[in-house]
XYZ file of C-alpha atoms in Angstrom:
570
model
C 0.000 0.000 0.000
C 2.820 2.368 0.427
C 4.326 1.449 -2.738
C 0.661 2.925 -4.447
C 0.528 6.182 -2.068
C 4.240 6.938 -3.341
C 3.266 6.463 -7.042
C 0.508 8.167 -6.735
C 2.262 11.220 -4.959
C 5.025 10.996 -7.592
C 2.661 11.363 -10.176
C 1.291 14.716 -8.519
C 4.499 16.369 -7.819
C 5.870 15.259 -11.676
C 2.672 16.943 -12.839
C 3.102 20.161 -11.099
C 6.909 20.752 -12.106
C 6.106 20.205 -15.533
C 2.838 22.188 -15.626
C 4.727 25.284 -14.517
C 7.896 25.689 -17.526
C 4.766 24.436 -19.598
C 2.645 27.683 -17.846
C 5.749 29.746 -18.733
C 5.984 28.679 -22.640
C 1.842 29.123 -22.768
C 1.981 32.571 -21.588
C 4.537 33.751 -23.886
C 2.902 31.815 -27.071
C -0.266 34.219 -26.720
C 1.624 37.237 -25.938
C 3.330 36.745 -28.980
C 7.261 36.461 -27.554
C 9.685 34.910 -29.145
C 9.287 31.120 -28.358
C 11.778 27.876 -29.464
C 8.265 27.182 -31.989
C 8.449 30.014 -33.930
C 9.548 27.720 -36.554
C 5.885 27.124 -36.864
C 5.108 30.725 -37.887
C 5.093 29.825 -42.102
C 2.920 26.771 -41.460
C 0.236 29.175 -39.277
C 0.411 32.010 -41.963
C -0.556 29.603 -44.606
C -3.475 28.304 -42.840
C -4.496 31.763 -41.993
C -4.209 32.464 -46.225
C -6.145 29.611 -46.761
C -8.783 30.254 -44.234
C -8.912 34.049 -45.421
C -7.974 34.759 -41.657
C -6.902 37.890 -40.630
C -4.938 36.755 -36.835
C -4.381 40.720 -35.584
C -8.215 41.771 -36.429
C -9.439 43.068 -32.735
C -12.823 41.148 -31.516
C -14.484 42.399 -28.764
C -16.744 39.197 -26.911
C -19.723 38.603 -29.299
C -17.614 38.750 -32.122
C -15.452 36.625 -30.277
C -18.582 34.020 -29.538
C -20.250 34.230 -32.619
C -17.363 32.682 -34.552
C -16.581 30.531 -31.650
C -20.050 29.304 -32.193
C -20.510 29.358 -36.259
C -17.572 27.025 -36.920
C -18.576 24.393 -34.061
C -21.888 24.400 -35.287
C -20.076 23.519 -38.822
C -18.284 20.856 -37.488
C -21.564 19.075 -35.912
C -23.356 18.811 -39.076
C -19.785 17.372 -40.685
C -19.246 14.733 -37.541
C -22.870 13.635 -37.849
C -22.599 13.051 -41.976
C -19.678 10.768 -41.311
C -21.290 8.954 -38.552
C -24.402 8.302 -40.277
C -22.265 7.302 -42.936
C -19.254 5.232 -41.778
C -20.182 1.743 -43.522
C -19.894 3.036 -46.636
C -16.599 5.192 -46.125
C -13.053 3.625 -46.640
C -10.353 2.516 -44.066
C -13.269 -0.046 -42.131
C -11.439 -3.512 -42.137
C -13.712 -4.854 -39.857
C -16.768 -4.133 -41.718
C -18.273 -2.084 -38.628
C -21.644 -0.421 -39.732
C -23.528 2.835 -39.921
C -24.396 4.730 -36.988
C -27.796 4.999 -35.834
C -29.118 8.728 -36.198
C -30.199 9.310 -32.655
C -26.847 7.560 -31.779
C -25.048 10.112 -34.284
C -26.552 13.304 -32.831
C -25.465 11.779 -29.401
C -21.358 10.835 -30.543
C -21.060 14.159 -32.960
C -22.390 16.659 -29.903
C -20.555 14.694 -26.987
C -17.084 15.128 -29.037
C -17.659 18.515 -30.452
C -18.214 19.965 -26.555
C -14.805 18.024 -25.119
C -17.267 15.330 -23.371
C -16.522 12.142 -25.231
C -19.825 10.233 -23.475
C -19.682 6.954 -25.420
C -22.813 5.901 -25.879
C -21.031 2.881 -28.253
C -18.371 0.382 -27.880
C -14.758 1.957 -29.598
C -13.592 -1.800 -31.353
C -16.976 -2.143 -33.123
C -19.162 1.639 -32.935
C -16.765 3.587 -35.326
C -14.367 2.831 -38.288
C -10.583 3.721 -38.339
C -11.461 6.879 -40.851
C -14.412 8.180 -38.499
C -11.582 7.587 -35.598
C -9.417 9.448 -37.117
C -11.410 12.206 -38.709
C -14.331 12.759 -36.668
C -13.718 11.686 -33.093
C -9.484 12.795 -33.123
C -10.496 15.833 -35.157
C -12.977 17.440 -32.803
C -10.786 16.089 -30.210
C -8.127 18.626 -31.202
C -10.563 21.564 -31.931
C -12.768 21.048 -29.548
C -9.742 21.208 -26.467
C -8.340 24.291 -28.759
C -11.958 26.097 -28.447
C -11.884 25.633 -24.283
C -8.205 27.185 -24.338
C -9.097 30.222 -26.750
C -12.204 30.889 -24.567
C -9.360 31.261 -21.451
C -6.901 33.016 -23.381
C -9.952 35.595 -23.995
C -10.283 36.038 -20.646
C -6.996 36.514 -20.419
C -6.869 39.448 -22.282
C -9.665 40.947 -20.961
C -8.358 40.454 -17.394
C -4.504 41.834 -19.009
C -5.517 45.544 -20.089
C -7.187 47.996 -17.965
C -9.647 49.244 -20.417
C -10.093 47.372 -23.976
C -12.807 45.870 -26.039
C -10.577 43.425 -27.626
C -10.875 39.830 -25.905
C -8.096 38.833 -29.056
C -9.000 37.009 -32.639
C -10.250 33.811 -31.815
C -9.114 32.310 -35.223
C -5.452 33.182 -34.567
C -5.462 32.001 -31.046
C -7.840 28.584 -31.708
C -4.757 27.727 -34.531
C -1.809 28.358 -31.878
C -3.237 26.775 -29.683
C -3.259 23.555 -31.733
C -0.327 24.633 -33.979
C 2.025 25.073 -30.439
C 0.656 23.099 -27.597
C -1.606 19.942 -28.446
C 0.361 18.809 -31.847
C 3.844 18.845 -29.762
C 2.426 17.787 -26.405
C 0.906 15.013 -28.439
C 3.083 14.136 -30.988
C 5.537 13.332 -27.607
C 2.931 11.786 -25.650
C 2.112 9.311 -28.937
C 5.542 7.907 -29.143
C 5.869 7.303 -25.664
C 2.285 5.122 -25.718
C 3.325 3.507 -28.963
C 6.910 1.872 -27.447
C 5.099 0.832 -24.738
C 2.505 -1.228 -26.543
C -0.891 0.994 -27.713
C -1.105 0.090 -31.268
C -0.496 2.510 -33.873
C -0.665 0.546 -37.444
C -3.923 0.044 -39.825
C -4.389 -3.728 -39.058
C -7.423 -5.050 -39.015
C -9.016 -7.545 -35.913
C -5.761 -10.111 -35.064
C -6.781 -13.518 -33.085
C -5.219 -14.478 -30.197
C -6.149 -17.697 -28.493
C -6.482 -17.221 -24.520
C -5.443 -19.483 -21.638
C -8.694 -21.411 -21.485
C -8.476 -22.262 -25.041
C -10.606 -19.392 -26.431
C -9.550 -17.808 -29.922
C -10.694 -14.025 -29.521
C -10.689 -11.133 -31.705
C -8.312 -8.429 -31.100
C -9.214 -4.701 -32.167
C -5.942 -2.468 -32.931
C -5.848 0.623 -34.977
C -3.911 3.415 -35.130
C -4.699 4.392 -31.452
C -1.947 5.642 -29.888
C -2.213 9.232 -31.837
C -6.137 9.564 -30.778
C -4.930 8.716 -26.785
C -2.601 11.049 -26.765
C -4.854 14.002 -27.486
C -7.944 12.091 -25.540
C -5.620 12.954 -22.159
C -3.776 16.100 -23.529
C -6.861 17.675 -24.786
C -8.985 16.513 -21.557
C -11.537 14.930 -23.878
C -11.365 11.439 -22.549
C -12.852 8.862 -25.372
C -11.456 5.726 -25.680
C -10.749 3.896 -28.707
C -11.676 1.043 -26.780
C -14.497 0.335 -25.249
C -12.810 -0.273 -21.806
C -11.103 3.252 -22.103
C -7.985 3.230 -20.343
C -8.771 0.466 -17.852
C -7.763 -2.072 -21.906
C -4.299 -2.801 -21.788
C -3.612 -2.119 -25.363
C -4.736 1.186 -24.529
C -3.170 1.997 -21.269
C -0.456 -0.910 -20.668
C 1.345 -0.943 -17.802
C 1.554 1.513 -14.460
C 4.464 3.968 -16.632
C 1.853 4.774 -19.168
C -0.470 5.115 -16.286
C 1.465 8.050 -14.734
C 1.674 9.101 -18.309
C -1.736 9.659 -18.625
C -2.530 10.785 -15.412
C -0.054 13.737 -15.981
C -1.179 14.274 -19.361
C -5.005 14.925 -18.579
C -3.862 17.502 -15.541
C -1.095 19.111 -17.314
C -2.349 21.846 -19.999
C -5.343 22.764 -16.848
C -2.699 23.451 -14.333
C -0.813 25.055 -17.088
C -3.276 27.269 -18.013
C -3.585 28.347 -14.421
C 0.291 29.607 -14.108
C -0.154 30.908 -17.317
C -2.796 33.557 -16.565
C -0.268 34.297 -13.579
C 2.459 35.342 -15.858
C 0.514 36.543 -19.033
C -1.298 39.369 -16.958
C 1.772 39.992 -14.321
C -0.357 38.841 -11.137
C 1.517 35.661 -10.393
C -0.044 35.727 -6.646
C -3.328 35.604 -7.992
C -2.423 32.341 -10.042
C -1.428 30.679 -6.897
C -4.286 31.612 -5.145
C -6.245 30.059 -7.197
C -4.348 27.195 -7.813
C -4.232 26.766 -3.768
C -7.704 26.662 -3.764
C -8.416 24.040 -6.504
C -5.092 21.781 -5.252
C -6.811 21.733 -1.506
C -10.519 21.264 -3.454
C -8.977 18.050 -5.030
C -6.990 16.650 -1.876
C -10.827 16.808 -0.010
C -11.986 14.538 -2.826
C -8.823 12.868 -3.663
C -8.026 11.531 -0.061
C -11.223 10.202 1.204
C -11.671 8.414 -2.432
C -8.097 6.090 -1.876
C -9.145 5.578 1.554
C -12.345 3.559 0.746
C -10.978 1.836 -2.136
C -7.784 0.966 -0.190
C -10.264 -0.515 2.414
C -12.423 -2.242 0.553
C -16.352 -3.258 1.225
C -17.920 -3.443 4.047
C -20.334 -5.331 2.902
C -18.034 -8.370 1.646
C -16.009 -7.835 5.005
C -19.206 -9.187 6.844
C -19.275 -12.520 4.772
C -16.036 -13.154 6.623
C -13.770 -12.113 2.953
C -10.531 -10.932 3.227
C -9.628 -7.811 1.603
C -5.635 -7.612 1.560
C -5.627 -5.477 -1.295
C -8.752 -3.237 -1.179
C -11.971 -3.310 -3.384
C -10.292 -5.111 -6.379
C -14.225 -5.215 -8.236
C -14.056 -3.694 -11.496
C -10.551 -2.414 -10.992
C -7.130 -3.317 -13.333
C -4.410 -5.546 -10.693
C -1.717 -2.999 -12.479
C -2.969 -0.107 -10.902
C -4.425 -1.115 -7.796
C -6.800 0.645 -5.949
C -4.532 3.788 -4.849
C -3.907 4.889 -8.612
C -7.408 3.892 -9.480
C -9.282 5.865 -7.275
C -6.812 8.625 -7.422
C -7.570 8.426 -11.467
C -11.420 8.578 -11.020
C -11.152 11.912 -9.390
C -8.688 13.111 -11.407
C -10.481 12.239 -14.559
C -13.857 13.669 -12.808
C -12.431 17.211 -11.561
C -10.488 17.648 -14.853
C -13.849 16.478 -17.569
C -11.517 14.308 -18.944
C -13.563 11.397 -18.096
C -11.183 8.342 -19.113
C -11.528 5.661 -16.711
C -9.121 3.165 -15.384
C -11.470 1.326 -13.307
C -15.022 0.637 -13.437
C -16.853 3.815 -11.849
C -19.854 1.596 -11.069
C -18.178 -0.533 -9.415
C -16.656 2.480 -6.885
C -17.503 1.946 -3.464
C -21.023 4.886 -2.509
C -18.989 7.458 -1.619
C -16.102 7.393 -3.672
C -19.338 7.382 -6.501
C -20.367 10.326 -4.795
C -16.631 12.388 -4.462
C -16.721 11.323 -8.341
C -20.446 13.321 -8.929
C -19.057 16.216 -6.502
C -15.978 16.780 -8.880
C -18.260 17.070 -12.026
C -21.227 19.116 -10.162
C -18.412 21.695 -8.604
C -16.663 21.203 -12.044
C -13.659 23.772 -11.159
C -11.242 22.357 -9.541
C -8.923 22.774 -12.571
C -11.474 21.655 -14.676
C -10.669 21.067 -18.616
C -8.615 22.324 -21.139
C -9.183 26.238 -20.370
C -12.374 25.847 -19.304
C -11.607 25.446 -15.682
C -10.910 28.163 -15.576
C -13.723 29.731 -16.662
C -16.127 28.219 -14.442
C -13.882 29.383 -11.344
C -14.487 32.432 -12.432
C -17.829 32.807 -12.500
C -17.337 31.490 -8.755
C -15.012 34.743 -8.457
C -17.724 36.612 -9.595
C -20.363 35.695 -7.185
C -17.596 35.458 -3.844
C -16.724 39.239 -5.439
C -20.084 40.498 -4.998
C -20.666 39.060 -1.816
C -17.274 40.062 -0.703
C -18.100 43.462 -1.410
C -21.428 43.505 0.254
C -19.661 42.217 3.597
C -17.311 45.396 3.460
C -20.205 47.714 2.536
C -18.718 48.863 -0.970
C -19.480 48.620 -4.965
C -17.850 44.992 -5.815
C -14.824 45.205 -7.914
C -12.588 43.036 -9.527
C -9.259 43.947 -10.590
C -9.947 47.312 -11.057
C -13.680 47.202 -12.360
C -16.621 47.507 -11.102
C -18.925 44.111 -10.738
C -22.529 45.356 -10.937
C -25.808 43.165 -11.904
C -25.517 42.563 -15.562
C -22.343 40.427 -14.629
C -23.719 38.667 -11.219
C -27.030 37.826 -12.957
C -24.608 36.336 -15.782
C -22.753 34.094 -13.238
C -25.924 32.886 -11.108
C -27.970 32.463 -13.772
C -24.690 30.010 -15.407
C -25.091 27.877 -12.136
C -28.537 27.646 -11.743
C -28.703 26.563 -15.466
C -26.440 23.120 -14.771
C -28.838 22.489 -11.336
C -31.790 22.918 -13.971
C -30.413 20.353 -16.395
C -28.886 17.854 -13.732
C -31.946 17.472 -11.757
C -34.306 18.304 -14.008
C -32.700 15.486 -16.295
C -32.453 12.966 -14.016
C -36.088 13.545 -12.577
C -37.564 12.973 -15.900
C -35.271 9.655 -16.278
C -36.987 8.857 -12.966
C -40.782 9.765 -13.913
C -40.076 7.308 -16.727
C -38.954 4.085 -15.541
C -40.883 4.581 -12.689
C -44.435 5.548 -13.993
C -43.763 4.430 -17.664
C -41.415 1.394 -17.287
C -43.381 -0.807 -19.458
C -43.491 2.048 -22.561
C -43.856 0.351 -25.943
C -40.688 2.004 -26.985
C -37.207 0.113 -28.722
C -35.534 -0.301 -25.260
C -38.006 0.122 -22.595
C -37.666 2.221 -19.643
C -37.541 -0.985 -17.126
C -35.011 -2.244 -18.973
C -32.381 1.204 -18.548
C -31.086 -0.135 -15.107
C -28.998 -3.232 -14.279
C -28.717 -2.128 -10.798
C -31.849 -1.444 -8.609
C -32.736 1.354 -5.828
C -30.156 4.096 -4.667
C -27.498 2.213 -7.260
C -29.631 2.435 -9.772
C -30.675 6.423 -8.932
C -26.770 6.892 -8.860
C -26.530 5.886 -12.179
C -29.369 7.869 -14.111
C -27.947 11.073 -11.918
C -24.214 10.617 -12.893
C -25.319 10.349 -16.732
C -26.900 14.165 -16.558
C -23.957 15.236 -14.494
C -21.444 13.616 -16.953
C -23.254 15.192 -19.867
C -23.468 18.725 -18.081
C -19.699 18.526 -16.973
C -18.617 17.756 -20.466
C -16.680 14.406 -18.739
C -18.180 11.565 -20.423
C -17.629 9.042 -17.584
C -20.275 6.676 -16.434
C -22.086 4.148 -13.973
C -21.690 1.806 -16.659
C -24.822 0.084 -15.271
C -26.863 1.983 -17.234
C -28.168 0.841 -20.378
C -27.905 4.587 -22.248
C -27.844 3.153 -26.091
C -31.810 3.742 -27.164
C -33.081 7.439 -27.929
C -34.279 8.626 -24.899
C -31.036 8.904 -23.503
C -29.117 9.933 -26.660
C -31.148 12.421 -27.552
C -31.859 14.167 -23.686
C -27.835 14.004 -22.987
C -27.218 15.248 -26.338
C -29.445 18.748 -25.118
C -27.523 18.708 -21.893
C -24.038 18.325 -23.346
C -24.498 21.378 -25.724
C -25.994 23.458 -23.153
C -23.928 22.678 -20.756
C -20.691 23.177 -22.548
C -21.787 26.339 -24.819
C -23.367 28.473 -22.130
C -20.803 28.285 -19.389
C -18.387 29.753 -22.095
C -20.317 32.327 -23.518
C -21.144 33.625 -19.728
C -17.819 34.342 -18.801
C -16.455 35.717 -21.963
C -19.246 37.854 -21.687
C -18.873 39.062 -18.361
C -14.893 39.200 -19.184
C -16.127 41.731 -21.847
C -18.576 44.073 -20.091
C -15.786 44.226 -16.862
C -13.174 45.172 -19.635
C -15.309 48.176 -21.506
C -15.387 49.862 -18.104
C -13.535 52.821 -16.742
C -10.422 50.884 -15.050
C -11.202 52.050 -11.072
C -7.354 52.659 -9.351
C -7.090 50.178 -5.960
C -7.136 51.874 -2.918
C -7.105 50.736 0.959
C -10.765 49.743 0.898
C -10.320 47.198 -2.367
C -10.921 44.362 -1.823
C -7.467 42.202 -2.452
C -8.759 38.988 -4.933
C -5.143 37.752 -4.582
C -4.869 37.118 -0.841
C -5.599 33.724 0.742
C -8.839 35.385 2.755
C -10.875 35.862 -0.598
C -9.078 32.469 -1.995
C -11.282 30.880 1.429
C -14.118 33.002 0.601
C -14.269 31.759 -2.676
C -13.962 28.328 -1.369
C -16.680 28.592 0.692
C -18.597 29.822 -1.951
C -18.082 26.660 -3.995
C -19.068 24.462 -1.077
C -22.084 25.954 -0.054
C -23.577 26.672 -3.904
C -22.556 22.776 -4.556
C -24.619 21.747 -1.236
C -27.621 23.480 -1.393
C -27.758 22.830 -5.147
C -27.456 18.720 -5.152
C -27.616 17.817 -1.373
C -31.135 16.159 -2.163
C -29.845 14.059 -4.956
C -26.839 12.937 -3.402
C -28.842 11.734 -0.202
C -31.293 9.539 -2.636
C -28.226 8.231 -4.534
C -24.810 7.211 -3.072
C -25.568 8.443 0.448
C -28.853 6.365 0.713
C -26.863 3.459 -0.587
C -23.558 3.722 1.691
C -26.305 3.629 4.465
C -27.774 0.859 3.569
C -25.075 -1.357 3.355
């Protein structure tokens, strides 16, 4: 057990000291200093001639969200042709078929918004071409479209008084062009020498212990893992995820992985330090989300280091913790220490079952995607701290009896109505979405539809709650991870999740970039002795608090009928 608790710490501490020269190098790349890639600077400029792109054009935020928007909207309607048309496309040497269309809508929204729900098995769902060009593809852009949102409230954080959040075009291409290709590139090599398959086989067979000959799925898979942890998107191109061992090997490309899916977040958070000069701030912040994680993090390895109670009372020995549904390469240290990871960061790769979890380490799982900013994804963690800011800002203010303001501007309604309205919306889809999963297999279980209602749950009771609630809090978080119990392949679920996961990825964007942009048009306000400091550890705690108590009195019901209700009962 101390052997896991070291790796596990190991894989922290590497993470951290290569997160900050990475912060460094991300901070200058958007400034536009002199960096070791400016090799790349041809390549950009034709792609910007090509596109017709014009990279120094000024956009202040809805011109910054409407082309944001217009060109994901493009790439939904090209994801879902593909889909619905895979069996008939080249590179398919297994013969795997079409897409259904409600399953389409489902795969082409849950990549385009970073989510990566899988609503389909990897080895037999998708062909190597729609691997490649739909699901890496919007992989890449859709982690690129999380870091340009940042990077725009970067800039509007940077000058005192601007309308210019940047050109979106010019930083969604760098941000590609500079950080994913590299990072992945790197990352791609190291998987492939350690086993993932990267070649344009077909199926091999194998012929197990027991006599069995099985079907092997390869595929030019280590590319599309590399970006699935890089870019926080989280899709396997198995259906096992990262818990296959062609996929995720051995306990090196374990750490690997681990690092890669908290890298570019932390990153981005030492970043914003150094690109607008308020390094304290940056810390602050990353402070609060490191001791947010440890309170999830902790308790998690503790259960699943100490296995069930309920098999300890049929007399069971548990040497090495709850082993159900869990890879004997990790263990359960580095496999409960992933699902939290993978849940704060809406990354959502799994190395372990999640429905197999023990009830509370579910529930830690649920609290990382409800709070959803405790580094969060590629950029957007960012974001939806902020809109935290915003609302520990405005109380803050109204404790010391002055106009809220916020590095120099002044927070007034337009902007707090922005933020609470943001995290009311993901309690209105989360519960709201799960009680109408509820209505229906329990007052409609016997519906004459495909795959009836009665038929959604393998588990029963408070498991089986647990399950229908994660989905909707997957989908809102943009994570993808599930209670695998659930049988979520038939239209009502493709179709409701596919609602939630554009909602909840589009509007938590455009709500900070918009409140970015009315903060930045206003007269830049001097700080004096009464301002209230947003860089000291006091407001950090504040905003903590915040966080906690918005979290609790938003999902404490839910949480009590789900994994609570269930721990109880065991």
């Amino acid at each position: 057990m101390n052997t896991e608790l070291t790796g596990v710490i190991v894989t922290f501490l590497l993470t951290v000291l290569l997160a900050y020269p990475l912060g460094i190098y991300i901070a200058k790349v958007f400034a536009g200093k002199k960096t070791f890639t400016n090799f790349l600077n041809p390549v950009e400029r034709l792609i910007y001639r090509i596109g017709g792109i014009d990279p120094n054009k000024r956009m202040n935020w809805k011109e910054f969200v409407k082309a944001m928007l217009a060109i994901n909207m493009l790439w939904l309607f090209y994801a879902f042709f593909l889909l619905l048309n895979q069996g008939h496309l080249p590179l398919n040497p297994d013969g795997n078929p079409n897409m259904t269309p409600d399953l389409s809508f489902n795969t082409a929204i849950s990549f385009l918004v970073n989510c990566n729900l899988q609503h389909y098995s990897g080895e037999s769902g998708l062909t190597y071409l729609t691997q490649l060009f739909v699901i890496t593809f919007l992989q890449f852009v859709s982690a690129a479209t999380g870091i340009a949102a940042a990077v725009a409230l970067f800039n509007g954080l940077k000058n005192k008084t601007t309308d210019n959040l940047g050109n979106f075009w010019g930083i969604f291409t760098k941000s590609i062009t500079r950080i994913l290709l590299p990072l992945c590139i790197i990352m791609a090599v190291i998987l492939a020498f350690n086993g993932s398959p990267a070649s344009f086989d077909g199926k091999d067979s194998i012929v197990t212990l027991q006599g069995d000959t099985v079907g092997v799925s390869r595929g030019p898979a280590a590319g599309m893992i590399a970006i699935k942890h890089l870019g926080t998107n989280g899709g396997g191109w198995f259906g096992a995820n990262s818990a296959h061992p062609l996929e995720n090997p051995n306990y090196f490309t374990g750490m690997v992985e681990l690092i890669a899916q908290m890298i570019i977040p932390i990153a981005m958070l030492f970043a914003l330090g150094f690109y607008i000069k308020r390094k304290k701030l940056a810390y602050v912040i990353f402070g609060i989300m490191t001791v947010g994680m440890l309170f999830l993090i902790m308790p998690t390895m503790h259960w699943e280091m100490q296995g069930s109670s309920a098999i300890e009372k049929l007399g069971i020995m548990q040497a090495t913790g709850a082993m159900e549904g869990k890879e004997v390469r990790f263990g359960p240290a580095a496999s409960g220490y992933w699902s939290i990871v993978t849940t704060i960061i809406s990354t959502g790769s799994v190395n372990s079952m999640h429905d197999s979890s023990m009830p509370l380490s579910g529930m830690m799982q649920m609290l990382g995607m409800l709070i959803n900013a405790f580094y969060g994804g590629c950029g957007v963690g960012i974001l939806n701290y902020f809109i935290y800011i915003i609302i520990a800002v405005f109380i803050g203010g109204l404790m010391v009896g002055r106009t809220p303001e916020f590095l120099g501007h002044k927070v007034e309604a337009r902007e707090v109505k922005i933020a609470a309205l943001v995290t009311l919306l993901s309690a209105f889809l989360i519960k709201g979405g799960t009680a109408l999963a509820a209505y229906y297999f329990v007052k409609h279980g016997n519906a004459d539809w495909a795959v009836q209602p009665a038929n959604w749950l393998n588990n029963p009771g408070n498991h089986g709650f647990s399950e229908m609630f994660y989905e909707f809090t997957s989908s809102n978080a943009n994570n993808g991870s599930g209670f695998e119990g659930l049988g979520d392949n038939n239209i009502f679920w493709n179709v409701t999740t596919g609602f939630v996961l554009l909602l909840g990825r589009f509007l938590p964007i455009i709500g900070p970039i918009a409140i970015i942009g009315l903060l930045a048009k206003k007269k830049y306000i001097p700080e004096t002795a009464g301002t209230l400091k947003v860089d000291s550890l006091t407001f950090g705690m504040l905003t903590f608090a915040i966080i906690i108590i918005i979290t609790a009195l938003s999902y404490f019901p839910p949480l009590v009928l789900g994994p609570i209700a269930e721990f109880l009962g065991m």
